[in-house]
Amino acid sequence: VTHFSDRLIAAIRQKNSSCIVGLDPRIESMPRFILDATAKEGSADEHLRRSIATFHRLVIDSVFDLAPAVKPQTAFFEQYGIPGLLALADTIEYARERGLLVIVDGKRNDIGSTAEAYARAYLGGGQSAFVGDALTVSPYLGRDSLMPFVEACERHGKGLFVLVKTSNRGSGDLQDIEVANSDGHSTIFMKVAELVASLGESLVGSSGYSSVGAVVGATFPEQAVQIRRAMPKTIFLVPGFGAQGGTGKDVVPCYNADGQGAIVSASRSITYELPDPGLSEADFRALVRVRTVKMIAEINGFLAHLPTA
Amino acid sequence: VTHFSDRLIAAIRQKNSSCIVGLDPRIESMPRFILDATAKEGSADEHLRRSIATFHRLVIDSVFDLAPAVKPQTAFFEQYGIPGLLALADTIEYARERGLLVIVDGKRNDIGSTAEAYARAYLGGGQSAFVGDALTVSPYLGRDSLMPFVEACERHGKGLFVLVKTSNRGSGDLQDIEVANSDGHSTIFMKVAELVASLGESLVGSSGYSSVGAVVGATFPEQAVQIRRAMPKTIFLVPGFGAQGGTGKDVVPCYNADGQGAIVSASRSITYELPDPGLSEADFRALVRVRTVKMIAEINGFLAHLPTA
């Protein structure tokens, strides 16, 4: 089984891009032509499923050669119930057909046999249609809750991204709490960083990176410096670029000095915020492509100036 | 809109039971008659959906007058993909038909509009078939990540149970970390307890309890004493009874001195661990019922000896 980390690093090198595109179905923000084209046939549920699947198919067609991966956000599919989840399965299938890695952003977590069930649902070994290449997970339940996910990654060549320092303004409520007896130098997010680095030791591939990654928000560059230093073999999944305010400069500390080791995700700023909801299919595809190219250029521009790049 | 907490407390009083039954579909552990009866018609997917839905229908029929609520665990449905999630919708619908409250155990969490999407999926206001009466959520992302869930509870009369101290052996990895400058008296789980109590202040019903509850494992009675003291208006959802080793004595500290304020959940020890996979439907129903009655008697027995009960 090839390590997920090696597959991801190879895709990043091949495409010269560490930018990934988030897929968050928001029916009310989609271009009008999507809803019109799919409205003609079938039930309301079929219309919903087809709208979401068609929208993502167009996004994927527009970026498949630019992005190493896409990141479907499960919440936005789950909000639409069964039709939404059918569209999630369609979207995962189509992304993989087009050679994209799929990072399922589910922030799942639980213990024991329940964690095993989530791993079967999203990393493989069961009967689920939601299996991608990696899954985001939450660390609050501790090391033993993460082990079933790590074992599934080992078995199926999949990856994890564990929440370490998230991009929201309130992320510090818990994550920034200072740990006693640490001379004021350690915080909860650093404790989680240590845990994640240690969990990932057994899954380091020939690329030098582990298949157990970390989620580190683009909105906290100072903390990113500290986390990056503590876990050199960990790939960072960096949300918060674009709509949440993170810039190309902000994400630089998430990379290692050689310009490797992070993927940056944008969703709304690539696929929504349309100048005109009535735009044509060709214009929509061009817009998504241009925005992705710009994001890659912005980030690659900063990475080119790293000391050892 | 009636507060979720008031509906739950009323159901507990009416049934004289604070025991809830966990619904975790595990096809391989179901009685043979379920799989045989549903195998005759339709596709493999239909068989899967019908087996899970039928199994839960029997469990619900056996305990609807004994338990105030059931707790479907989403991971075990998600592992079966679309048929599993269709069965989740069936199960939620049937439980509500039989007058049971439904606590969806999804341990979801995310930020901003993504948290809103999860709230729509499980607490209402959207197009999802997975809406129950309450949802379990994880606190790692901080207060602002929980607010969309709290607002949805207010709008739709629903409830939350936020992870505070979980029942797994490794729960201490993060949750027990001592906080700096707290004279060694505060831990992460106590910080989360304070956050949850404060979030719940605006949702206290006429019962005196808030619709923002806490998950506190049955396996850590000493910590439960401390948490109970810090959040008197919070309802505890207590997993870890039965298969995970928690006993009637262990769960007592999760209740207030008047014997109120907690619900205890058991899954495997009620619905699986069958003496004979070939048992009849009548025997299965009797078994589930007897086990639930025993659990209620065990817990009520301990509660009767509380100082002020």
Tab-separated table of C-alpha atoms in Angstrom, chain B:
chain	number	residue	atom	x	y	z
B	1	VAL	CA	-41.210	26.479	21.736
B	2	THR	CA	-40.864	24.129	24.732
B	3	HIS	CA	-37.327	23.710	26.011
B	4	PHE	CA	-35.718	20.365	25.199
B	5	SER	CA	-34.639	20.112	28.830
B	6	ASP	CA	-38.240	20.402	30.011
B	7	ARG	CA	-39.408	17.735	27.577
B	8	LEU	CA	-36.622	15.407	28.712
B	9	ILE	CA	-37.209	15.968	32.429
B	10	ALA	CA	-40.978	15.424	31.941
B	11	ALA	CA	-40.326	12.129	30.132
B	12	ILE	CA	-37.915	10.995	32.872
B	13	ARG	CA	-40.534	11.715	35.563
B	14	GLN	CA	-43.378	10.122	33.647
B	15	LYS	CA	-41.447	6.894	33.025
B	16	ASN	CA	-39.562	7.006	36.337
B	17	SER	CA	-36.463	6.203	34.331
B	18	SER	CA	-33.357	8.067	33.305
B	19	CYS	CA	-32.003	5.159	31.262
B	20	ILE	CA	-31.686	5.601	27.534
B	21	VAL	CA	-30.941	2.970	24.934
B	22	GLY	CA	-28.162	3.367	22.388
B	23	LEU	CA	-28.873	2.260	18.828
B	24	ASP	CA	-25.638	1.139	17.120
B	25	PRO	CA	-26.268	-0.943	14.012
B	26	ARG	CA	-23.834	-3.863	13.880
B	27	ILE	CA	-25.197	-6.255	11.285
B	28	GLU	CA	-22.858	-9.076	12.319
B	29	SER	CA	-24.203	-9.035	15.877
B	30	MET	CA	-27.924	-8.961	15.100
B	31	PRO	CA	-30.194	-11.943	15.775
B	32	ARG	CA	-30.419	-14.337	12.857
B	33	PHE	CA	-34.191	-13.896	12.464
B	34	ILE	CA	-33.697	-10.233	11.488
B	35	LEU	CA	-31.329	-11.048	8.662
B	36	ASP	CA	-33.388	-14.057	7.502
B	37	ALA	CA	-36.697	-12.183	7.456
B	38	THR	CA	-35.354	-9.294	5.404
B	39	ALA	CA	-33.167	-11.356	3.031
B	40	LYS	CA	-35.970	-12.546	0.807
B	41	GLU	CA	-36.706	-9.484	-1.264
B	42	GLY	CA	-34.979	-6.588	-2.987
B	43	SER	CA	-31.360	-5.584	-3.491
B	44	ALA	CA	-28.488	-5.967	-1.012
B	45	ASP	CA	-28.828	-2.266	-0.172
B	46	GLU	CA	-32.539	-2.637	0.566
B	47	HIS	CA	-31.791	-5.682	2.705
B	48	LEU	CA	-29.228	-3.720	4.684
B	49	ARG	CA	-31.545	-0.779	5.247
B	50	ARG	CA	-34.464	-3.013	6.194
B	51	SER	CA	-32.384	-5.134	8.586
B	52	ILE	CA	-31.179	-2.092	10.493
B	53	ALA	CA	-34.583	-0.390	10.544
B	54	THR	CA	-36.379	-3.595	11.598
B	55	PHE	CA	-33.869	-4.300	14.350
B	56	HIS	CA	-34.315	-0.821	15.799
B	57	ARG	CA	-38.082	-0.993	15.442
B	58	LEU	CA	-38.071	-4.104	17.635
B	59	VAL	CA	-35.762	-2.483	20.175
B	60	ILE	CA	-37.930	0.647	20.260
B	61	ASP	CA	-41.125	-1.428	20.612
B	62	SER	CA	-39.501	-3.223	23.548
B	63	VAL	CA	-38.423	-0.129	25.482
B	64	PHE	CA	-40.624	2.804	24.389
B	65	ASP	CA	-42.462	2.868	27.734
B	66	LEU	CA	-39.289	2.345	29.770
B	67	ALA	CA	-36.824	4.840	28.314
B	68	PRO	CA	-37.247	8.595	27.903
B	69	ALA	CA	-34.975	8.624	24.851
B	70	VAL	CA	-32.933	6.594	22.404
B	71	LYS	CA	-29.473	7.497	21.175
B	72	PRO	CA	-28.610	6.497	17.614
B	73	GLN	CA	-24.838	6.562	17.111
B	74	THR	CA	-24.238	8.044	13.644
B	75	ALA	CA	-20.890	6.305	13.008
B	76	PHE	CA	-22.524	2.885	12.924
B	77	PHE	CA	-25.052	4.088	10.352
B	78	GLU	CA	-22.474	5.977	8.264
B	79	GLN	CA	-20.293	2.867	7.986
B	80	TYR	CA	-23.071	1.330	5.837
B	81	GLY	CA	-23.234	4.316	3.475
B	82	ILE	CA	-26.549	5.393	1.951
B	83	PRO	CA	-28.570	2.334	3.108
B	84	GLY	CA	-27.287	2.971	6.629
B	85	LEU	CA	-28.356	6.604	6.515
B	86	LEU	CA	-31.772	5.714	5.097
B	87	ALA	CA	-32.120	3.406	8.104
B	88	LEU	CA	-31.049	6.273	10.388
B	89	ALA	CA	-33.910	8.381	8.997
B	90	ASP	CA	-36.310	5.426	9.420
B	91	THR	CA	-35.110	4.873	12.996
B	92	ILE	CA	-35.445	8.524	14.024
B	93	GLU	CA	-38.923	8.709	12.506
B	94	TYR	CA	-40.102	5.547	14.245
B	95	ALA	CA	-38.683	6.522	17.639
B	96	ARG	CA	-40.457	9.880	17.487
B	97	GLU	CA	-43.687	8.151	16.418
B	98	ARG	CA	-43.467	6.044	19.567
B	99	GLY	CA	-43.022	9.130	21.715
B	100	LEU	CA	-39.306	8.749	22.388
B	101	LEU	CA	-36.887	11.654	22.366
B	102	VAL	CA	-33.984	11.130	19.973
B	103	ILE	CA	-30.440	12.129	20.888
B	104	VAL	CA	-28.300	11.923	17.766
B	105	ASP	CA	-24.814	10.916	18.885
B	106	GLY	CA	-22.719	12.490	16.150
B	107	LYS	CA	-20.030	14.363	18.129
B	108	ARG	CA	-20.067	16.960	15.374
B	109	ASN	CA	-18.181	20.212	15.450
B	110	ASP	CA	-17.000	22.911	13.092
B	111	ILE	CA	-16.944	26.670	12.735
B	112	GLY	CA	-19.238	29.426	11.489
B	113	SER	CA	-21.467	28.547	8.583
B	114	THR	CA	-20.301	24.928	8.715
B	115	ALA	CA	-21.568	24.557	12.288
B	116	GLU	CA	-24.831	26.101	11.089
B	117	ALA	CA	-25.055	23.417	8.402
B	118	TYR	CA	-24.588	20.655	11.012
B	119	ALA	CA	-27.264	22.292	13.152
B	120	ARG	CA	-29.654	22.249	10.179
B	121	ALA	CA	-28.801	18.593	9.540
B	122	TYR	CA	-29.535	17.370	13.086
B	123	LEU	CA	-31.514	20.066	14.931
B	124	GLY	CA	-33.826	21.402	12.233
B	125	GLY	CA	-34.495	24.342	9.977
B	126	GLY	CA	-33.450	22.620	6.768
B	127	GLN	CA	-34.222	19.710	4.480
B	128	SER	CA	-32.602	16.863	6.393
B	129	ALA	CA	-34.262	13.606	7.462
B	130	PHE	CA	-31.832	13.246	10.375
B	131	VAL	CA	-33.375	15.790	12.724
B	132	GLY	CA	-33.692	14.493	16.268
B	133	ASP	CA	-34.286	16.263	19.579
B	134	ALA	CA	-30.659	16.740	20.575
B	135	LEU	CA	-27.131	16.305	19.208
B	136	THR	CA	-23.788	15.516	20.833
B	137	VAL	CA	-21.021	17.988	19.917
B	138	SER	CA	-17.292	18.352	20.555
B	139	PRO	CA	-15.829	21.496	22.169
B	140	TYR	CA	-12.270	21.599	20.766
B	141	LEU	CA	-12.967	24.561	18.448
B	142	GLY	CA	-14.179	26.857	21.223
B	143	ARG	CA	-17.202	28.906	22.166
B	144	ASP	CA	-17.864	30.511	18.767
B	145	SER	CA	-18.075	27.048	17.179
B	146	LEU	CA	-20.795	26.059	19.654
B	147	MET	CA	-22.902	29.200	19.291
B	148	PRO	CA	-24.647	28.198	16.022
B	149	PHE	CA	-25.750	24.971	17.737
B	150	VAL	CA	-26.995	26.860	20.812
B	151	GLU	CA	-28.927	29.285	18.589
B	152	ALA	CA	-30.515	26.379	16.699
B	153	CYS	CA	-31.572	24.839	20.042
B	154	GLU	CA	-33.228	28.095	21.034
B	155	ARG	CA	-35.011	28.418	17.693
B	156	HIS	CA	-36.246	24.835	17.428
B	157	GLY	CA	-36.609	23.721	21.053
B	158	LYS	CA	-33.712	21.270	20.725
B	159	GLY	CA	-30.816	20.223	22.938
B	160	LEU	CA	-27.059	19.723	22.889
B	161	PHE	CA	-24.719	17.510	24.842
B	162	VAL	CA	-21.154	18.841	24.718
B	163	LEU	CA	-18.276	16.440	25.418
B	164	VAL	CA	-16.751	17.319	28.792
B	165	LYS	CA	-15.165	14.163	30.248
B	166	THR	CA	-15.458	11.107	28.018
B	167	SER	CA	-15.629	7.486	29.137
B	168	ASN	CA	-12.578	6.078	27.307
B	169	ARG	CA	-9.388	5.197	29.136
B	170	GLY	CA	-7.347	7.751	27.165
B	171	SER	CA	-9.782	10.603	27.740
B	172	GLY	CA	-7.306	12.164	30.146
B	173	ASP	CA	-4.668	12.777	27.451
B	174	LEU	CA	-6.161	16.197	26.796
B	175	GLN	CA	-9.097	16.477	29.145
B	176	ASP	CA	-7.100	15.976	32.361
B	177	ILE	CA	-4.275	18.385	31.520
B	178	GLU	CA	-3.805	20.874	34.345
B	179	VAL	CA	-4.266	24.498	33.477
B	180	ALA	CA	-1.488	26.971	34.392
B	181	ASN	CA	-2.149	29.547	37.149
B	182	SER	CA	-5.023	27.567	38.578
B	183	ASP	CA	-3.299	26.375	41.803
B	184	GLY	CA	-3.423	22.865	40.356
B	185	HIS	CA	-7.173	22.826	40.730
B	186	SER	CA	-8.316	23.266	37.203
B	187	THR	CA	-8.147	20.978	34.240
B	188	ILE	CA	-9.204	21.209	30.634
B	189	PHE	CA	-12.391	19.256	31.331
B	190	MET	CA	-13.290	21.748	34.079
B	191	LYS	CA	-12.637	24.657	31.697
B	192	VAL	CA	-14.975	22.987	29.207
B	193	ALA	CA	-17.516	22.419	31.999
B	194	GLU	CA	-17.445	26.156	32.782
B	195	LEU	CA	-17.844	27.010	29.104
B	196	VAL	CA	-20.793	24.633	28.712
B	197	ALA	CA	-22.506	25.916	31.874
B	198	SER	CA	-22.122	29.486	30.681
B	199	LEU	CA	-23.418	28.642	27.184
B	200	GLY	CA	-26.434	26.997	28.765
B	201	GLU	CA	-27.485	29.933	30.965
B	202	SER	CA	-29.846	31.335	28.312
B	203	LEU	CA	-31.572	27.990	27.769
B	204	VAL	CA	-32.712	27.030	31.275
B	205	GLY	CA	-36.332	25.833	31.227
B	206	SER	CA	-39.032	25.708	33.881
B	207	SER	CA	-37.562	22.390	35.066
B	208	GLY	CA	-34.490	24.320	36.238
B	209	TYR	CA	-32.297	22.536	33.702
B	210	SER	CA	-30.641	23.867	30.584
B	211	SER	CA	-31.039	22.443	27.097
B	212	VAL	CA	-27.236	22.602	26.781
B	213	GLY	CA	-26.079	19.384	28.425
B	214	ALA	CA	-22.726	17.695	28.995
B	215	VAL	CA	-21.313	14.257	28.182
B	216	VAL	CA	-19.677	12.824	31.316
B	217	GLY	CA	-18.483	9.201	31.231
B	218	ALA	CA	-19.691	6.674	33.818
B	219	THR	CA	-16.122	5.415	34.132
B	220	PHE	CA	-14.755	8.460	36.027
B	221	PRO	CA	-16.955	8.905	39.133
B	222	GLU	CA	-14.435	11.118	40.979
B	223	GLN	CA	-14.275	13.620	38.150
B	224	ALA	CA	-18.067	13.454	37.876
B	225	VAL	CA	-18.388	14.737	41.471
B	226	GLN	CA	-16.318	17.776	40.594
B	227	ILE	CA	-18.136	18.442	37.313
B	228	ARG	CA	-21.584	17.977	38.890
B	229	ARG	CA	-20.728	20.598	41.507
B	230	ALA	CA	-19.636	23.100	38.837
B	231	MET	CA	-22.752	22.824	36.689
B	232	PRO	CA	-25.910	22.163	38.741
B	233	LYS	CA	-28.321	23.169	35.947
B	234	THR	CA	-26.722	20.941	33.333
B	235	ILE	CA	-28.135	17.574	32.311
B	236	PHE	CA	-25.415	14.936	32.003
B	237	LEU	CA	-25.527	12.337	29.263
B	238	VAL	CA	-23.601	9.448	30.780
B	239	PRO	CA	-22.176	6.798	28.455
B	240	GLY	CA	-19.958	3.948	29.562
B	241	PHE	CA	-22.547	1.983	31.543
B	242	GLY	CA	-22.532	-1.772	30.986
B	243	ALA	CA	-20.169	-2.904	28.231
B	244	GLN	CA	-17.612	-0.196	29.105
B	245	GLY	CA	-17.564	-1.123	32.792
B	246	GLY	CA	-19.596	1.631	34.485
B	247	THR	CA	-21.979	0.402	37.218
B	248	GLY	CA	-25.053	1.811	38.966
B	249	LYS	CA	-22.853	3.028	41.792
B	250	ASP	CA	-20.488	4.780	39.387
B	251	VAL	CA	-23.212	6.897	37.793
B	252	VAL	CA	-24.644	8.248	41.071
B	253	PRO	CA	-22.261	11.268	41.173
B	254	CYS	CA	-23.611	12.353	37.789
B	255	TYR	CA	-26.992	13.111	39.399
B	256	ASN	CA	-27.892	16.049	41.582
B	257	ALA	CA	-28.752	15.346	45.218
B	258	ASP	CA	-32.459	15.172	44.300
B	259	GLY	CA	-31.847	12.274	41.920
B	260	GLN	CA	-32.354	14.420	38.811
B	261	GLY	CA	-30.094	15.819	36.132
B	262	ALA	CA	-28.590	12.823	34.359
B	263	ILE	CA	-29.462	10.248	31.742
B	264	VAL	CA	-27.461	7.045	31.487
B	265	SER	CA	-26.980	5.330	28.181
B	266	ALA	CA	-26.309	1.677	27.401
B	267	SER	CA	-26.061	0.163	23.930
B	268	ARG	CA	-24.319	-3.163	23.466
B	269	SER	CA	-25.290	-4.529	26.878
B	270	ILE	CA	-28.978	-3.972	26.055
B	271	THR	CA	-29.274	-4.820	22.364
B	272	TYR	CA	-26.382	-7.190	21.593
B	273	GLU	CA	-24.311	-9.736	23.506
B	274	LEU	CA	-27.023	-12.282	22.735
B	275	PRO	CA	-26.882	-15.674	24.479
B	276	ASP	CA	-27.817	-17.303	21.159
B	277	PRO	CA	-27.890	-15.582	17.747
B	278	GLY	CA	-30.683	-17.989	16.799
B	279	LEU	CA	-33.103	-16.712	19.457
B	280	SER	CA	-36.705	-15.968	18.440
B	281	GLU	CA	-38.203	-12.532	17.954
B	282	ALA	CA	-40.273	-12.894	21.116
B	283	ASP	CA	-37.188	-13.935	23.093
B	284	PHE	CA	-35.185	-11.026	21.689
B	285	ARG	CA	-37.867	-8.516	22.650
B	286	ALA	CA	-38.180	-10.017	26.122
B	287	LEU	CA	-34.404	-9.956	26.559
B	288	VAL	CA	-34.084	-6.276	25.578
B	289	ARG	CA	-36.968	-5.406	27.876
B	290	VAL	CA	-35.649	-7.364	30.858
B	291	ARG	CA	-32.182	-5.891	30.499
B	292	THR	CA	-33.599	-2.351	30.364
B	293	VAL	CA	-35.819	-2.995	33.394
B	294	LYS	CA	-32.788	-4.332	35.294
B	295	MET	CA	-30.679	-1.318	34.406
B	296	ILE	CA	-33.442	1.067	35.521
B	297	ALA	CA	-33.912	-0.862	38.779
B	298	GLU	CA	-30.181	-0.854	39.464
B	299	ILE	CA	-29.852	2.890	38.933
B	300	ASN	CA	-33.119	3.837	40.651
B	301	GLY	CA	-32.047	1.678	43.592
B	302	PHE	CA	-28.897	3.748	44.069
B	303	LEU	CA	-30.744	7.020	43.519
B	304	ALA	CA	-33.288	6.097	46.244
B	305	HIS	CA	-30.447	6.213	48.757
B	306	LEU	CA	-29.265	9.708	47.888
B	307	PRO	CA	-29.343	11.958	50.978
B	308	THR	CA	-32.198	14.206	49.793
B	309	ALA	CA	-34.075	11.888	47.443
